mmCIF file of C-alpha atoms in Angstrom:
data_model
loop_
_atom_site.group_PDB
_atom_site.id
_atom_site.type_symbol
_atom_site.label_atom_id
_atom_site.label_comp_id
_atom_site.label_asym_id
_atom_site.label_seq_id
_atom_site.Cartn_x
_atom_site.Cartn_y
_atom_site.Cartn_z
ATOM 1 C CA UNK A 158 96.142 103.788 77.860
ATOM 2 C CA UNK A 159 96.716 99.947 77.743
ATOM 3 C CA UNK A 160 94.240 98.015 80.356
ATOM 4 C CA UNK A 161 94.411 94.814 82.720
ATOM 5 C CA UNK A 162 92.112 92.434 84.072
ATOM 6 C CA UNK A 163 93.030 91.347 87.930
ATOM 7 C CA UNK A 164 93.693 88.096 86.386
ATOM 8 C CA UNK A 165 96.290 89.216 83.750
ATOM 9 C CA UNK A 166 98.154 91.508 86.189
ATOM 10 C CA UNK A 167 98.331 88.615 88.368
ATOM 11 C CA UNK A 168 99.613 86.415 85.929
ATOM 12 C CA UNK A 169 102.125 89.005 85.115
ATOM 13 C CA UNK A 170 103.068 89.287 88.782
ATOM 14 C CA UNK A 171 103.667 85.569 88.334
ATOM 15 C CA UNK A 172 105.886 85.186 85.545
ATOM 16 C CA UNK A 173 107.830 87.986 86.612
ATOM 17 C CA UNK A 174 108.957 86.394 89.750
ATOM 18 C CA UNK A 175 109.754 83.142 87.934
ATOM 19 C CA UNK A 176 106.566 81.128 88.008
ATOM 20 C CA UNK A 177 106.446 80.085 84.974
ATOM 21 C CA UNK A 178 109.757 79.065 84.633
ATOM 22 C CA UNK A 179 110.638 74.752 84.193
ATOM 23 C CA UNK A 180 111.017 72.872 87.252
ATOM 24 C CA UNK A 181 114.465 71.090 86.551
ATOM 25 C CA UNK A 182 114.663 67.435 88.386
ATOM 26 C CA UNK A 183 118.364 68.773 89.977
ATOM 27 C CA UNK A 184 118.569 72.154 90.015
ATOM 28 C CA UNK A 185 122.123 73.878 89.330
ATOM 29 C CA UNK A 186 123.812 77.121 90.313
ATOM 30 C CA UNK A 187 122.773 78.310 86.683
ATOM 31 C CA UNK A 188 118.990 77.472 88.082
ATOM 32 C CA UNK A 189 119.559 79.597 91.216
ATOM 33 C CA UNK A 190 120.889 82.450 89.028
ATOM 34 C CA UNK A 191 117.966 82.012 86.462
ATOM 35 C CA UNK A 192 115.368 82.448 89.650
ATOM 36 C CA UNK A 193 117.367 84.891 91.677
ATOM 37 C CA UNK A 194 116.969 87.511 88.260
ATOM 38 C CA UNK A 195 113.511 87.178 88.691
ATOM 39 C CA UNK A 196 113.273 88.115 93.007
ATOM 40 C CA UNK A 197 115.672 90.380 92.677
ATOM 41 C CA UNK A 198 116.735 89.678 95.908
ATOM 42 C CA UNK A 199 116.067 86.984 98.889
ATOM 43 C CA UNK A 200 115.156 88.784 102.561
ATOM 44 C CA UNK A 201 117.195 86.702 105.445
ATOM 45 C CA UNK A 202 115.085 86.410 108.676
ATOM 46 C CA UNK A 203 116.082 84.364 112.039
ATOM 47 C CA UNK A 204 112.855 82.589 112.558
ATOM 48 C CA UNK A 205 113.723 78.815 111.739
ATOM 49 C CA UNK A 206 110.290 77.634 112.657
ATOM 50 C CA UNK A 207 110.326 75.062 109.120
ATOM 51 C CA UNK A 208 113.237 76.492 107.263
ATOM 52 C CA UNK A 209 115.465 79.887 106.801
ATOM 53 C CA UNK A 210 113.757 82.501 105.049
ATOM 54 C CA UNK A 211 116.184 83.177 102.586
ATOM 55 C CA UNK A 212 116.164 79.476 100.985
ATOM 56 C CA UNK A 213 112.112 79.389 100.615
ATOM 57 C CA UNK A 214 111.187 81.425 97.917
ATOM 58 C CA UNK A 215 113.961 79.293 95.429
ATOM 59 C CA UNK A 216 111.961 75.809 96.611
ATOM 60 C CA UNK A 217 108.767 77.897 95.811
ATOM 61 C CA UNK A 218 110.632 78.552 92.246
ATOM 62 C CA UNK A 219 112.164 75.633 91.509
ATOM 63 C CA UNK A 220 111.309 72.820 93.936
ATOM 64 C CA UNK A 221 113.677 70.826 95.565
ATOM 65 C CA UNK A 222 117.058 71.605 95.562
ATOM 66 C CA UNK A 223 120.677 71.749 97.259
ATOM 67 C CA UNK A 224 120.821 74.422 99.485
ATOM 68 C CA UNK A 225 124.544 74.719 99.409
ATOM 69 C CA UNK A 226 123.871 76.252 96.166
ATOM 70 C CA UNK A 227 122.428 79.419 97.417
ATOM 71 C CA UNK A 228 125.911 79.074 100.156
ATOM 72 C CA UNK A 229 128.419 79.079 97.168
ATOM 73 C CA UNK A 230 126.399 81.836 95.888
ATOM 74 C CA UNK A 231 126.797 83.869 99.097
ATOM 75 C CA UNK A 232 130.482 83.112 99.211
ATOM 76 C CA UNK A 233 132.958 82.587 96.523
ATOM 77 C CA UNK A 234 135.788 81.151 95.904
ATOM 78 C CA UNK A 235 138.645 82.633 93.392
ATOM 79 C CA UNK A 236 137.585 81.364 90.561
ATOM 80 C CA UNK A 237 134.213 82.115 90.641
ATOM 81 C CA UNK A 238 133.237 85.335 92.843
ATOM 82 C CA UNK A 239 130.108 85.696 94.955
ATOM 83 C CA UNK A 240 127.187 86.951 93.429
ATOM 84 C CA UNK A 241 125.458 87.924 96.290
ATOM 85 C CA UNK A 242 126.276 89.735 99.803
ATOM 86 C CA UNK A 243 123.677 90.646 102.848
ATOM 87 C CA UNK A 244 122.651 94.597 102.903
ATOM 88 C CA UNK A 245 119.977 96.158 104.184
ATOM 89 C CA UNK A 246 118.263 95.868 100.478
ATOM 90 C CA UNK A 247 114.630 95.718 101.228
ATOM 91 C CA UNK A 248 115.590 94.850 104.560
ATOM 92 C CA UNK A 249 117.960 92.294 105.552
ATOM 93 C CA UNK A 250 118.612 90.854 102.553
ATOM 94 C CA UNK A 251 120.752 88.969 100.093
ATOM 95 C CA UNK A 252 120.865 90.892 97.037
ATOM 96 C CA UNK A 253 123.209 90.806 93.969
ATOM 97 C CA UNK A 254 126.553 92.367 94.549
ATOM 98 C CA UNK A 255 126.815 94.485 91.719
ATOM 99 C CA UNK A 256 124.192 96.865 93.807
ATOM 100 C CA UNK A 257 127.194 97.538 97.046
ATOM 101 C CA UNK A 258 127.561 100.713 94.763
ATOM 102 C CA UNK A 259 124.156 101.807 94.373
ATOM 103 C CA UNK A 260 123.184 101.174 97.936
ATOM 104 C CA UNK A 261 126.255 103.983 98.923
ATOM 105 C CA UNK A 262 123.660 106.669 99.170
ATOM 106 C CA UNK A 263 121.353 104.732 101.661
ATOM 107 C CA UNK A 264 124.616 103.766 103.253
ATOM 108 C CA UNK A 265 125.147 107.943 104.081
ATOM 109 C CA UNK A 266 122.141 108.231 105.337
ATOM 110 C CA UNK A 267 122.640 105.663 108.076
ATOM 111 C CA UNK A 268 126.235 107.862 108.991
ATOM 112 C CA UNK A 269 124.408 110.979 108.939
ATOM 113 C CA UNK A 270 121.723 109.207 111.422
ATOM 114 C CA UNK A 271 124.349 107.204 113.143
ATOM 115 C CA UNK A 272 122.137 104.028 113.223
ATOM 116 C CA UNK A 273 119.137 101.962 111.994
ATOM 117 C CA UNK A 274 117.032 101.941 114.298
ATOM 118 C CA UNK A 275 118.795 103.579 117.399
ATOM 119 C CA UNK A 276 121.484 106.071 117.081
ATOM 120 C CA UNK A 277 124.562 104.449 118.270
ATOM 121 C CA UNK A 278 126.034 106.353 121.367
ATOM 122 C CA UNK A 279 129.759 105.243 121.588
ATOM 123 C CA UNK A 280 129.181 105.239 125.204
ATOM 124 C CA UNK A 281 132.988 103.996 125.313
ATOM 125 C CA UNK A 282 134.980 106.183 123.583
ATOM 126 C CA UNK A 283 137.410 104.199 120.750
ATOM 127 C CA UNK A 284 135.019 101.496 120.931
ATOM 128 C CA UNK A 285 134.455 101.900 116.959
ATOM 129 C CA UNK A 286 138.263 102.067 116.058
ATOM 130 C CA UNK A 287 138.361 99.246 118.404
ATOM 131 C CA UNK A 288 135.733 97.338 116.349
ATOM 132 C CA UNK A 289 137.331 97.963 113.109
ATOM 133 C CA UNK A 290 140.747 96.735 114.208
ATOM 134 C CA UNK A 291 139.852 93.928 115.671
ATOM 135 C CA UNK A 292 137.922 93.238 112.135
ATOM 136 C CA UNK A 293 141.080 94.446 110.835
ATOM 137 C CA UNK A 294 143.266 91.865 112.524
ATOM 138 C CA UNK A 295 140.862 88.788 112.621
ATOM 139 C CA UNK A 296 138.659 88.899 109.806
ATOM 140 C CA UNK A 297 135.388 87.856 109.369
ATOM 141 C CA UNK A 298 134.333 87.808 113.219
ATOM 142 C CA UNK A 299 130.759 87.268 114.815
ATOM 143 C CA UNK A 300 129.479 90.010 117.340
ATOM 144 C CA UNK A 301 130.203 87.360 120.361
ATOM 145 C CA UNK A 302 133.754 87.402 119.461
ATOM 146 C CA UNK A 303 134.327 90.958 119.740
ATOM 147 C CA UNK A 304 131.798 91.380 122.863
ATOM 148 C CA UNK A 305 134.364 88.869 124.616
ATOM 149 C CA UNK A 306 137.040 90.791 123.039
ATOM 150 C CA UNK A 307 136.591 93.773 123.809
ATOM 151 C CA UNK A 308 134.090 94.039 126.216
ATOM 152 C CA UNK A 309 131.077 95.657 124.148
ATOM 153 C CA UNK A 310 128.752 96.326 127.728
ATOM 154 C CA UNK A 311 125.674 95.270 129.255
ATOM 155 C CA UNK A 312 123.146 94.244 127.028
ATOM 156 C CA UNK A 313 119.884 96.417 126.362
ATOM 157 C CA UNK A 314 116.358 95.713 125.294
ATOM 158 C CA UNK A 315 115.459 98.367 123.192
ATOM 159 C CA UNK A 316 114.421 97.359 119.877
ATOM 160 C CA UNK A 317 111.669 94.503 119.800
ATOM 161 C CA UNK A 318 113.170 92.767 122.395
ATOM 162 C CA UNK A 319 116.077 92.280 120.841
ATOM 163 C CA UNK A 320 119.516 92.004 123.609
ATOM 164 C CA UNK A 321 121.911 93.776 121.807
ATOM 165 C CA UNK A 322 125.101 95.169 123.166
ATOM 166 C CA UNK A 323 127.418 97.935 122.714
ATOM 167 C CA UNK A 324 129.812 96.289 120.320
ATOM 168 C CA UNK A 325 126.374 94.657 118.620
ATOM 169 C CA UNK A 326 125.614 98.103 118.480
ATOM 170 C CA UNK A 327 128.122 99.151 116.633
ATOM 171 C CA UNK A 328 129.070 96.064 114.311
ATOM 172 C CA UNK A 329 125.596 96.932 112.841
ATOM 173 C CA UNK A 330 126.358 100.374 112.349
ATOM 174 C CA UNK A 331 129.340 100.031 110.610
ATOM 175 C CA UNK A 332 127.957 97.181 108.258
ATOM 176 C CA UNK A 333 125.166 99.979 107.764
ATOM 177 C CA UNK A 334 127.631 102.373 106.387
ATOM 178 C CA UNK A 335 129.510 100.069 104.750
ATOM 179 C CA UNK A 336 133.100 100.132 106.748
ATOM 180 C CA UNK A 337 132.017 96.804 107.311
ATOM 181 C CA UNK A 338 130.401 93.991 105.185
ATOM 182 C CA UNK A 339 128.720 90.358 106.180
ATOM 183 C CA UNK A 340 131.162 87.855 104.931
ATOM 184 C CA UNK A 341 128.633 85.253 105.771
ATOM 185 C CA UNK A 342 126.755 83.720 109.095
ATOM 186 C CA UNK A 343 128.358 80.574 110.870
ATOM 187 C CA UNK A 344 125.735 77.389 111.940
ATOM 188 C CA UNK A 345 123.905 79.719 114.435
ATOM 189 C CA UNK A 346 122.881 81.824 112.364
ATOM 190 C CA UNK A 347 125.382 84.870 113.593
ATOM 191 C CA UNK A 348 126.730 87.380 111.190
ATOM 192 C CA UNK A 349 130.647 87.057 110.734
ATOM 193 C CA UNK A 350 131.647 90.999 109.460
ATOM 194 C CA UNK A 351 134.648 91.732 107.617
ATOM 195 C CA UNK A 352 136.257 94.645 105.961
ATOM 196 C CA UNK A 353 134.641 94.755 102.766
ATOM 197 C CA UNK A 354 137.888 94.749 100.385
ATOM 198 C CA UNK A 355 137.829 91.296 101.796
ATOM 199 C CA UNK A 356 133.626 90.171 100.648
ATOM 200 C CA UNK A 357 132.909 92.610 97.636
ATOM 201 C CA UNK A 358 135.006 91.836 94.440
ATOM 202 C CA UNK A 359 137.081 94.129 93.526
ATOM 203 C CA UNK A 360 136.026 94.829 90.382
ATOM 204 C CA UNK A 361 132.646 96.120 92.567
ATOM 205 C CA UNK A 362 134.371 97.491 94.907
ATOM 206 C CA UNK A 363 136.438 99.440 92.483
ATOM 207 C CA UNK A 364 132.943 100.729 90.256
ATOM 208 C CA UNK A 365 132.375 104.627 90.947
ATOM 209 C CA UNK A 366 129.241 105.638 93.216
ATOM 210 C CA UNK A 367 126.444 106.837 90.508
ATOM 211 C CA UNK A 368 124.613 109.414 91.382
ATOM 212 C CA UNK A 369 121.494 109.507 93.386
ATOM 213 C CA UNK A 370 119.230 109.613 90.785
ATOM 214 C CA UNK A 371 120.650 107.020 88.664
ATOM 215 C CA UNK A 372 120.952 104.565 91.711
ATOM 216 C CA UNK A 373 117.342 105.306 91.983
ATOM 217 C CA UNK A 374 116.228 104.832 88.982
ATOM 218 C CA UNK A 375 118.232 101.337 88.975
ATOM 219 C CA UNK A 376 116.939 100.141 91.851
ATOM 220 C CA UNK A 377 113.006 101.406 90.377
ATOM 221 C CA UNK A 378 114.191 99.564 86.993
ATOM 222 C CA UNK A 379 115.191 96.295 89.358
ATOM 223 C CA UNK A 380 111.547 96.349 91.312
ATOM 224 C CA UNK A 381 109.580 96.727 87.974
ATOM 225 C CA UNK A 382 111.165 93.726 86.698
ATOM 226 C CA UNK A 383 110.450 91.606 89.624
ATOM 227 C CA UNK A 384 107.347 93.136 89.985
ATOM 228 C CA UNK A 385 106.008 93.005 86.241
ATOM 229 C CA UNK A 386 103.591 95.584 87.380
ATOM 230 C CA UNK A 387 102.722 97.695 90.168
ATOM 231 C CA UNK A 388 101.985 101.342 91.650
ATOM 232 C CA UNK A 389 105.077 103.793 92.582
ATOM 233 C CA UNK A 390 104.192 102.230 96.785
ATOM 234 C CA UNK A 391 104.848 98.786 95.214
ATOM 235 C CA UNK A 392 108.173 99.847 93.155
ATOM 236 C CA UNK A 393 109.420 101.549 96.175
ATOM 237 C CA UNK A 394 108.802 99.243 98.896
ATOM 238 C CA UNK A 395 110.738 96.612 97.070
ATOM 239 C CA UNK A 396 113.622 98.280 97.672
ATOM 240 C CA UNK A 397 112.458 100.254 100.655
ATOM 241 C CA UNK A 398 113.014 103.221 99.326
ATOM 242 C CA UNK A 399 110.818 106.674 99.763
ATOM 243 C CA UNK A 400 107.875 106.983 97.509
ATOM 244 C CA UNK A 401 108.655 110.375 96.482
ATOM 245 C CA UNK A 402 112.316 109.318 95.263
ATOM 246 C CA UNK A 403 110.750 106.357 93.419
ATOM 247 C CA UNK A 404 107.939 108.297 91.581
ATOM 248 C CA UNK A 405 110.584 110.643 90.449
ATOM 249 C CA UNK A 406 112.899 107.433 88.859
ATOM 250 C CA UNK A 407 109.679 106.190 87.529
ATOM 251 C CA UNK A 408 108.591 109.539 85.633
ATOM 252 C CA UNK A 409 112.437 108.875 83.963
ATOM 253 C CA UNK A 410 111.683 105.789 83.003
ATOM 254 C CA UNK A 411 108.720 106.401 81.528
ATOM 255 C CA UNK A 412 110.381 108.997 79.492
ATOM 256 C CA UNK A 413 112.421 106.304 78.428
ATOM 257 C CA UNK A 414 109.634 104.048 77.593
ATOM 258 C CA UNK A 415 111.036 101.313 79.850
ATOM 259 C CA UNK A 416 107.907 101.806 82.321
ATOM 260 C CA UNK A 417 104.420 101.982 80.571
ATOM 261 C CA UNK A 418 101.388 103.837 82.521
ATOM 262 C CA UNK A 419 98.648 101.015 82.339
ATOM 263 C CA UNK A 420 95.344 100.773 84.184
ATOM 264 C CA UNK A 421 94.580 97.744 85.844
ATOM 265 C CA UNK A 422 91.343 96.353 87.183
ATOM 266 C CA UNK A 423 90.308 97.591 91.044
ATOM 267 C CA UNK A 424 93.318 99.473 91.284
ATOM 268 C CA UNK A 425 93.461 103.199 92.245
ATOM 269 C CA UNK A 426 95.985 105.570 90.991
ATOM 270 C CA UNK A 427 99.496 105.116 88.034
ATOM 271 C CA UNK A 428 100.051 101.627 87.760
ATOM 272 C CA UNK A 429 103.450 100.553 85.741
ATOM 273 C CA UNK A 430 103.794 97.925 83.180
ATOM 274 C CA UNK A 431 107.584 96.903 82.790
ATOM 275 C CA UNK A 432 107.932 97.281 78.602
ATOM 276 C CA UNK A 433 109.787 93.241 79.175
ATOM 277 C CA UNK A 434 106.563 91.973 81.048
ATOM 278 C CA UNK A 435 104.670 89.248 79.438
ATOM 279 C CA UNK A 436 101.456 88.206 79.948
ATOM 280 C CA UNK A 437 100.080 84.626 79.288
ATOM 281 C CA UNK A 438 97.337 83.562 78.711
ATOM 282 C CA UNK A 439 97.853 81.272 81.850
ATOM 283 C CA UNK A 440 99.662 80.198 84.196
ATOM 284 C CA UNK A 441 99.583 76.686 86.262
ATOM 285 C CA UNK A 442 101.895 77.585 89.054
ATOM 286 C CA UNK A 443 101.913 75.353 92.625
ATOM 287 C CA UNK A 444 103.881 76.780 95.545
ATOM 288 C CA UNK A 445 104.526 76.960 99.100
ATOM 289 C CA UNK A 446 104.734 80.816 99.802
ATOM 290 C CA UNK A 447 106.894 81.833 102.520
ATOM 291 C CA UNK A 448 105.951 84.624 104.638
ATOM 292 C CA UNK A 449 108.862 86.563 103.529
ATOM 293 C CA UNK A 450 108.602 85.625 99.970
ATOM 294 C CA UNK A 451 108.532 88.826 97.366
ATOM 295 C CA UNK A 452 104.840 88.336 95.770
ATOM 296 C CA UNK A 453 103.561 88.340 99.204
ATOM 297 C CA UNK A 454 106.287 91.457 101.178
ATOM 298 C CA UNK A 455 103.411 94.197 100.324
ATOM 299 C CA UNK A 456 100.557 92.946 101.972
ATOM 300 C CA UNK A 457 98.009 96.016 100.177
ATOM 301 C CA UNK A 458 99.291 94.630 96.661
ATOM 302 C CA UNK A 459 98.610 91.122 97.702
ATOM 303 C CA UNK A 460 95.064 92.302 98.300
ATOM 304 C CA UNK A 461 94.916 93.794 95.396
ATOM 305 C CA UNK A 462 96.506 91.496 92.393
ATOM 306 C CA UNK A 463 94.858 87.750 94.945
ATOM 307 C CA UNK A 464 92.192 89.533 96.941
ATOM 308 C CA UNK A 465 93.960 88.058 99.721
ATOM 309 C CA UNK A 466 94.074 89.213 103.054
ATOM 310 C CA UNK A 467 97.118 88.067 104.665
ATOM 311 C CA UNK A 468 98.816 89.100 108.486
ATOM 312 C CA UNK A 469 101.860 87.253 109.486
ATOM 313 C CA UNK A 470 101.056 86.085 113.151
ATOM 314 C CA UNK A 471 104.410 85.715 114.843
ATOM 315 C CA UNK A 472 104.250 88.671 116.784
ATOM 316 C CA UNK A 473 100.921 88.124 117.747
ATOM 317 C CA UNK A 474 99.427 86.561 121.100
ATOM 318 C CA UNK A 475 98.685 83.201 120.484
ATOM 319 C CA UNK A 476 95.366 83.376 121.774
ATOM 320 C CA UNK A 477 94.803 86.222 119.487
ATOM 321 C CA UNK A 478 96.089 84.408 116.186
ATOM 322 C CA UNK A 479 93.208 83.248 113.319
ATOM 323 C CA UNK A 480 95.366 81.317 111.604
ATOM 324 C CA UNK A 481 98.765 80.104 113.201
ATOM 325 C CA UNK A 482 102.182 81.184 114.156
ATOM 326 C CA UNK A 483 103.913 80.632 110.705
ATOM 327 C CA UNK A 484 101.258 80.627 107.941
ATOM 328 C CA UNK A 485 102.224 80.061 104.087
ATOM 329 C CA UNK A 486 99.658 80.765 101.709
ATOM 330 C CA UNK A 487 99.262 77.962 98.804
ATOM 331 C CA UNK A 488 99.493 79.021 95.339
ATOM 332 C CA UNK A 489 97.729 77.179 92.854
ATOM 333 C CA UNK A 490 97.153 78.090 89.439
ATOM 334 C CA UNK A 491 97.583 81.776 89.497
ATOM 335 C CA UNK A 492 95.418 81.907 92.511
ATOM 336 C CA UNK A 493 96.154 81.934 96.455
ATOM 337 C CA UNK A 494 94.112 79.038 97.261
ATOM 338 C CA UNK A 495 94.627 78.119 101.043
ATOM 339 C CA UNK A 496 96.846 78.809 103.610
ATOM 340 C CA UNK A 497 98.565 76.542 105.798
ATOM 341 C CA UNK A 498 100.250 76.847 109.427
ATOM 342 C CA UNK A 499 103.862 74.865 109.120
ATOM 343 C CA UNK A 500 106.279 73.284 111.725
ATOM 344 C CA UNK A 501 109.513 71.000 110.731
ATOM 345 C CA UNK A 502 109.272 68.369 113.598
ATOM 346 C CA UNK A 503 113.348 67.567 113.377
ATOM 347 C CA UNK A 504 113.229 65.665 116.164
ATOM 348 C CA UNK A 505 110.208 63.790 115.195
ATOM 349 C CA UNK A 506 111.623 63.918 111.390
ATOM 350 C CA UNK A 507 107.890 65.146 110.698
ATOM 351 C CA UNK A 508 106.356 68.093 108.776
ATOM 352 C CA UNK A 509 103.785 69.177 111.035
ATOM 353 C CA UNK A 510 100.569 70.767 109.292
ATOM 354 C CA UNK A 511 99.233 72.240 112.603
ATOM 355 C CA UNK A 512 96.061 74.054 110.885
ATOM 356 C CA UNK A 513 94.768 74.040 107.231
ATOM 357 C CA UNK A 514 92.308 76.492 105.577
ATOM 358 C CA UNK A 515 90.830 77.119 101.725
ATOM 359 C CA UNK A 516 89.999 80.316 100.618
ATOM 360 C CA UNK A 517 86.373 81.055 99.558
ATOM 361 C CA UNK A 518 85.849 79.424 95.580
ATOM 362 C CA UNK A 519 89.357 76.959 95.720
ATOM 363 C CA UNK A 520 89.153 74.599 93.406
ATOM 364 C CA UNK A 521 88.213 71.174 93.977
ATOM 365 C CA UNK A 522 91.787 69.575 93.979
ATOM 366 C CA UNK A 523 93.413 72.260 96.372
ATOM 367 C CA UNK A 524 93.143 69.198 99.027
ATOM 368 C CA UNK A 525 95.118 66.762 97.009
ATOM 369 C CA UNK A 526 96.973 69.375 95.181
ATOM 370 C CA UNK A 527 98.547 70.616 98.686
ATOM 371 C CA UNK A 528 99.174 67.103 99.867
ATOM 372 C CA UNK A 529 101.738 66.611 96.560
ATOM 373 C CA UNK A 530 103.552 70.118 97.431
ATOM 374 C CA UNK A 531 103.468 68.949 101.210
ATOM 375 C CA UNK A 532 105.008 65.930 100.317
ATOM 376 C CA UNK A 533 107.810 67.603 98.508
ATOM 377 C CA UNK A 534 108.176 69.944 100.431
ATOM 378 C CA UNK A 535 109.135 67.297 103.524
ATOM 379 C CA UNK A 536 111.267 65.592 101.184
ATOM 380 C CA UNK A 537 113.644 68.608 100.830
ATOM 381 C CA UNK A 538 114.213 69.500 104.593
ATOM 382 C CA UNK A 539 114.757 65.639 104.670
ATOM 383 C CA UNK A 540 111.732 64.593 107.459
ATOM 384 C CA UNK A 541 109.747 61.128 106.879
ATOM 385 C CA UNK A 542 105.890 61.977 107.544
ATOM 386 C CA UNK A 543 103.424 65.340 107.266
ATOM 387 C CA UNK A 544 100.839 64.860 110.129
ATOM 388 C CA UNK A 545 97.975 67.467 109.957
ATOM 389 C CA UNK A 546 95.938 68.365 113.059
ATOM 390 C CA UNK A 547 92.500 68.800 112.700
ATOM 391 C CA UNK A 548 91.900 72.743 112.902
ATOM 392 C CA UNK A 549 90.802 74.295 109.699
ATOM 393 C CA UNK A 550 88.218 73.413 107.000
ATOM 394 C CA UNK A 551 90.958 72.025 104.917
ATOM 395 C CA UNK A 552 92.168 69.461 107.296
ATOM 396 C CA UNK A 553 90.101 67.071 106.885
ATOM 397 C CA UNK A 554 90.151 66.912 102.962
ATOM 398 C CA UNK A 555 94.298 67.118 103.146
ATOM 399 C CA UNK A 556 94.225 64.328 105.722
ATOM 400 C CA UNK A 557 92.492 62.227 103.733
ATOM 401 C CA UNK A 558 94.576 62.971 100.481
ATOM 402 C CA UNK A 559 97.968 62.200 102.474
ATOM 403 C CA UNK A 560 96.086 58.876 103.826
#
C-alpha cells in the first residue's frame, strides 16, 4: 500500500484545491471556471465583516478579480447559460448546475421530513399552494415580497435566533424539495426564488434522476477530486453526505480504480487518494483563507493536515474569544503559519487587522508575506489603507512591514 507523509498529503490537498495554478494579472471567466473545477462548490454565508464568503475562495486562489465574473457564472444569459446555482450542497452553497439531478434524492428526503431544521407546519391552509402560485405569476421574489402580499404570519425565533415568518419557512421548504430554485440575490443579500424551469437550463432539468448509488458515487468522486486525499469522513463532509453512504460509494470507486487506498502519516483508519491527484515536491502558495474555505471546512482534517487547531468564533461571546471574531488562517508555502482577525471598514476605507498571531515555527518572512497579501486584499476590497491594532504576537512585526 502506498504511503504519504503528512507534508506530501498537505501538498496533494493544496494542489487539488488549485493553489498551484498560476495567478493571472487579469483573471477571466475561464480562470473562474478553472478554479471552480478545483473547489467544486462555494459556501454562501450572510456574514459580511470582510467580504461575502463565496467570493473569498476565488481571491485566495486567483488574486484580485472582478466579482462580477462570479455573478455572471451564477446567472447566465441566453447565449451563455448559468453554470452555478445555489442549493444545500455542503451547507448553503453555489454548486455546478449539472448537480441539480444528482441532488433530487436529497430533495425527496427533505420533502419526507417536511423541512430542513424544523418541520414546516402550514398553519394557514393552502399557504404552500398560494406561495407557488404567487411565484409562478410574479417571477423572482424574495420572502419579504410575499410576506407583504400574502401576510405570511408572525415571525418566530426557532433556529439560532433567525427571525423567519411562515411564508419564509414555506419558501425555504419549497426550495429544499426542488419545487422552487434560487434565481439569485438582491443587493440586500435576500434570496430571490423562482420556478426551476426559469432558473435551471432545460438541458439539465430534463436529465433523468440517477439512481441513489450513482448519485452517491458522483458526489464522492467530486469530493475526492477536490480534496485529493481524505478519509471517508472527509469525503462525506464535502457534500454533507452520511458517512455510511460515502463508504459504500468509496468501495465502488476503489473497485473501479478511481480511488486508491493509502496510508498517511499520523492518520488513523483507511485513507483514499484520487487516481489523478498530483504529489508535487513543493507548493509555493500565499493566501488568506476564509473561515468558509474548503481547505478548512472539516476542522479535524485541518488539524491532521496542518497541525492547526481552528474554530470560527463568530458565535462565541466576545470575552471568551481566543483569536477574534472573523479570523482567517494564513497559508504560506504549504503550511498554515498564522491567523489574522480582519474587518473591512468601508466608511473609513480601511482594512482593519484587529489581531495577528504567528503559529509555532512560522518562518521569518511571515510578516512580510502577510503584509503583501493584506495590501492585495485591501486593493481588491477597494479600501485605501491597512490598519493594524497591537493585538497578538505577529501584530508588531506586521506593523513594521506595512510601514
